[in-house]
GROMACS .gro file of C-alpha atoms in nm:
model
  123
    1LEU     CA    1  -0.020  -0.009   0.003
    2PHE     CA    2   0.242   0.199   0.088
    3PHE     CA    3   0.403   0.149  -0.303
    4PHE     CA    4   0.069   0.299  -0.396
    5LEU     CA    5   0.089   0.611  -0.213
    6MET     CA    6   0.388   0.674  -0.369
    7ILE     CA    7   0.310   0.684  -0.737
    8ARG     CA    8   0.186   1.052  -0.863
    9ARG     CA    9   0.075   1.165  -1.118
   10PRO     CA   10   0.236   1.498  -1.283
   11PRO     CA   11   0.072   1.827  -1.252
   12ARG     CA   12  -0.148   1.977  -1.523
   13SER     CA   13  -0.026   2.289  -1.668
   14THR     CA   14  -0.315   2.489  -1.583
   15HIS     CA   15  -0.441   2.277  -1.223
   16CYS     CA   16  -0.359   2.515  -1.035
   17ILE     CA   17  -0.449   2.926  -1.042
   18SER     CA   18  -0.074   2.989  -0.975
   19SER     CA   19   0.107   2.750  -1.153
   20ALA     CA   20   0.358   2.917  -1.380
   21ALA     CA   21   0.199   2.671  -1.696
   22SER     CA   22  -0.138   2.864  -1.577
   23ASP     CA   23   0.075   3.233  -1.598
   24VAL     CA   24   0.216   3.131  -1.940
   25TYR     CA   25  -0.153   3.000  -2.093
   26LYS     CA   26  -0.324   3.351  -1.935
   27ARG     CA   27   0.015   3.548  -2.117
   28GLN     CA   28  -0.111   3.367  -2.438
   29ASP     CA   29  -0.481   3.423  -2.390
   30TYR     CA   30  -0.366   3.809  -2.317
   31THR     CA   31  -0.105   3.846  -2.593
   32ASP     CA   32  -0.356   3.660  -2.875
   33LYS     CA   33  -0.679   3.903  -2.748
   34LEU     CA   34  -0.411   4.208  -2.764
   35ASN     CA   35  -0.314   4.097  -3.128
   36LYS     CA   36  -0.705   3.986  -3.217
   37ALA     CA   37  -0.825   4.326  -3.088
   38ILE     CA   38  -0.577   4.494  -3.331
   39GLU     CA   39  -0.611   4.333  -3.599
   40PHE     CA   40  -1.005   4.424  -3.535
   41LYS     CA   41  -0.922   4.768  -3.511
   42GLU     CA   42  -0.750   4.779  -3.870
   43ARG     CA   43  -0.945   4.603  -4.033
   44GLU     CA   44  -1.225   4.843  -3.905
   45PHE     CA   45  -0.972   5.130  -3.949
   46LYS     CA   46  -0.900   5.042  -4.311
   47ILE     CA   47  -1.260   5.019  -4.365
   48LYS     CA   48  -1.379   5.350  -4.287
   49TYR     CA   49  -1.028   5.501  -4.473
   50ALA     CA   50  -1.184   5.320  -4.768
   51LYS     CA   51  -1.523   5.475  -4.718
   52ALA     CA   52  -1.384   5.823  -4.624
   53LEU     CA   53  -1.213   5.825  -4.929
   54GLU     CA   54  -1.487   5.707  -5.097
   55GLN     CA   55  -1.760   5.918  -4.978
   56GLU     CA   56  -1.447   6.214  -5.080
   57LYS     CA   57  -1.434   6.054  -5.432
   58ILE     CA   58  -1.829   6.086  -5.465
   59ASN     CA   59  -1.809   6.408  -5.289
   60LEU     CA   60  -1.511   6.571  -5.579
   61LYS     CA   61  -1.713   6.435  -5.827
   62LYS     CA   62  -2.028   6.616  -5.731
   63GLU     CA   63  -1.807   6.966  -5.707
   64LEU     CA   64  -1.670   6.908  -6.021
   65GLU     CA   65  -1.987   6.829  -6.193
   66GLU     CA   66  -2.164   7.130  -6.063
   67LYS     CA   67  -1.896   7.346  -6.191
   68MET     CA   68  -1.879   7.163  -6.502
   69LEU     CA   69  -2.279   7.242  -6.493
   70LYS     CA   70  -2.236   7.617  -6.351
   71GLU     CA   71  -1.981   7.687  -6.657
   72VAL     CA   72  -2.209   7.523  -6.989
   73LYS     CA   73  -2.463   7.713  -6.794
   74ASP     CA   74  -2.246   7.986  -6.837
   75GLU     CA   75  -2.178   7.970  -7.155
   76TRP     CA   76  -2.508   7.916  -7.238
   77CYS     CA   77  -2.665   8.251  -7.092
   78LYS     CA   78  -2.309   8.433  -7.321
   79VAL     CA   79  -2.495   8.310  -7.652
   80GLU     CA   80  -2.837   8.368  -7.548
   81ASN     CA   81  -2.718   8.790  -7.443
   82GLU     CA   82  -2.519   8.723  -7.800
   83LYS     CA   83  -2.830   8.573  -7.990
   84VAL     CA   84  -3.069   8.863  -7.793
   85GLU     CA   85  -2.780   9.143  -7.879
   86ILE     CA   86  -2.743   8.985  -8.286
   87GLY     CA   87  -3.130   9.016  -8.261
   88ARG     CA   88  -3.150   9.385  -8.193
   89GLN     CA   89  -2.879   9.424  -8.448
   90LYS     CA   90  -3.089   9.307  -8.684
   91ALA     CA   91  -3.354   9.467  -8.620
   92ALA     CA   92  -3.201   9.862  -8.616
   93LEU     CA   93  -3.030   9.761  -8.880
   94SER     CA   94  -3.382   9.614  -9.063
   95ILE     CA   95  -3.468   9.990  -8.981
   96ARG     CA   96  -3.183  10.117  -9.102
   97LEU     CA   97  -3.270   9.951  -9.438
   98ASP     CA   98  -3.565  10.095  -9.466
   99LYS     CA   99  -3.511  10.392  -9.390
  100LEU     CA  100  -3.218  10.372  -9.715
  101SER     CA  101  -3.468  10.233  -9.914
  102LYS     CA  102  -3.700  10.530  -9.863
  103GLN     CA  103  -3.446  10.770  -9.948
  104LYS     CA  104  -3.314  10.588 -10.229
  105ALA     CA  105  -3.712  10.573 -10.386
  106GLU     CA  106  -3.729  10.957 -10.292
  107ILE     CA  107  -3.381  10.994 -10.533
  108GLU     CA  108  -3.507  10.829 -10.769
  109GLN     CA  109  -3.854  11.002 -10.753
  110ARG     CA  110  -3.654  11.343 -10.747
  111GLU     CA  111  -3.451  11.246 -11.093
  112LYS     CA  112  -3.739  11.151 -11.219
  113LEU     CA  113  -3.895  11.454 -11.196
  114LEU     CA  114  -3.584  11.634 -11.338
  115ASN     CA  115  -3.568  11.422 -11.600
  116THR     CA  116  -3.907  11.510 -11.686
  117LYS     CA  117  -3.886  11.874 -11.629
  118GLU     CA  118  -3.518  11.844 -11.854
  119GLU     CA  119  -3.718  11.690 -12.184
  120GLU     CA  120  -4.003  11.905 -12.128
  121SER     CA  121  -3.727  12.230 -12.128
  122LEU     CA  122  -3.591  12.096 -12.443
  123TYR     CA  123  -3.928  12.134 -12.645
   0.00000   0.00000   0.00000
């Protein structure tokens, strides 16, 4: 019976809370958890950064589109103003042409009268 009591089983590595093996296990567990937390935060940061970049890209595209639209509208307004100005000039030229046509008709009428008077004076 005494011999039986002498045989001991080896201690389990984490049997006792304060054992050295338990401390190593705890440190490894803490390190693993810390590494996983760091990896998670890195992934989270990369996702947020990618989303922020995508949003910035969308904002820049929108800003560029708005700028281009404004430029097109400004150019369109200039063309419309030029069309109005050309219309005014055309109307002014039309009025001037009418006046010149009337003057020409008057001059031709005077010439006819003069020619008629000259012919009468010859007889």
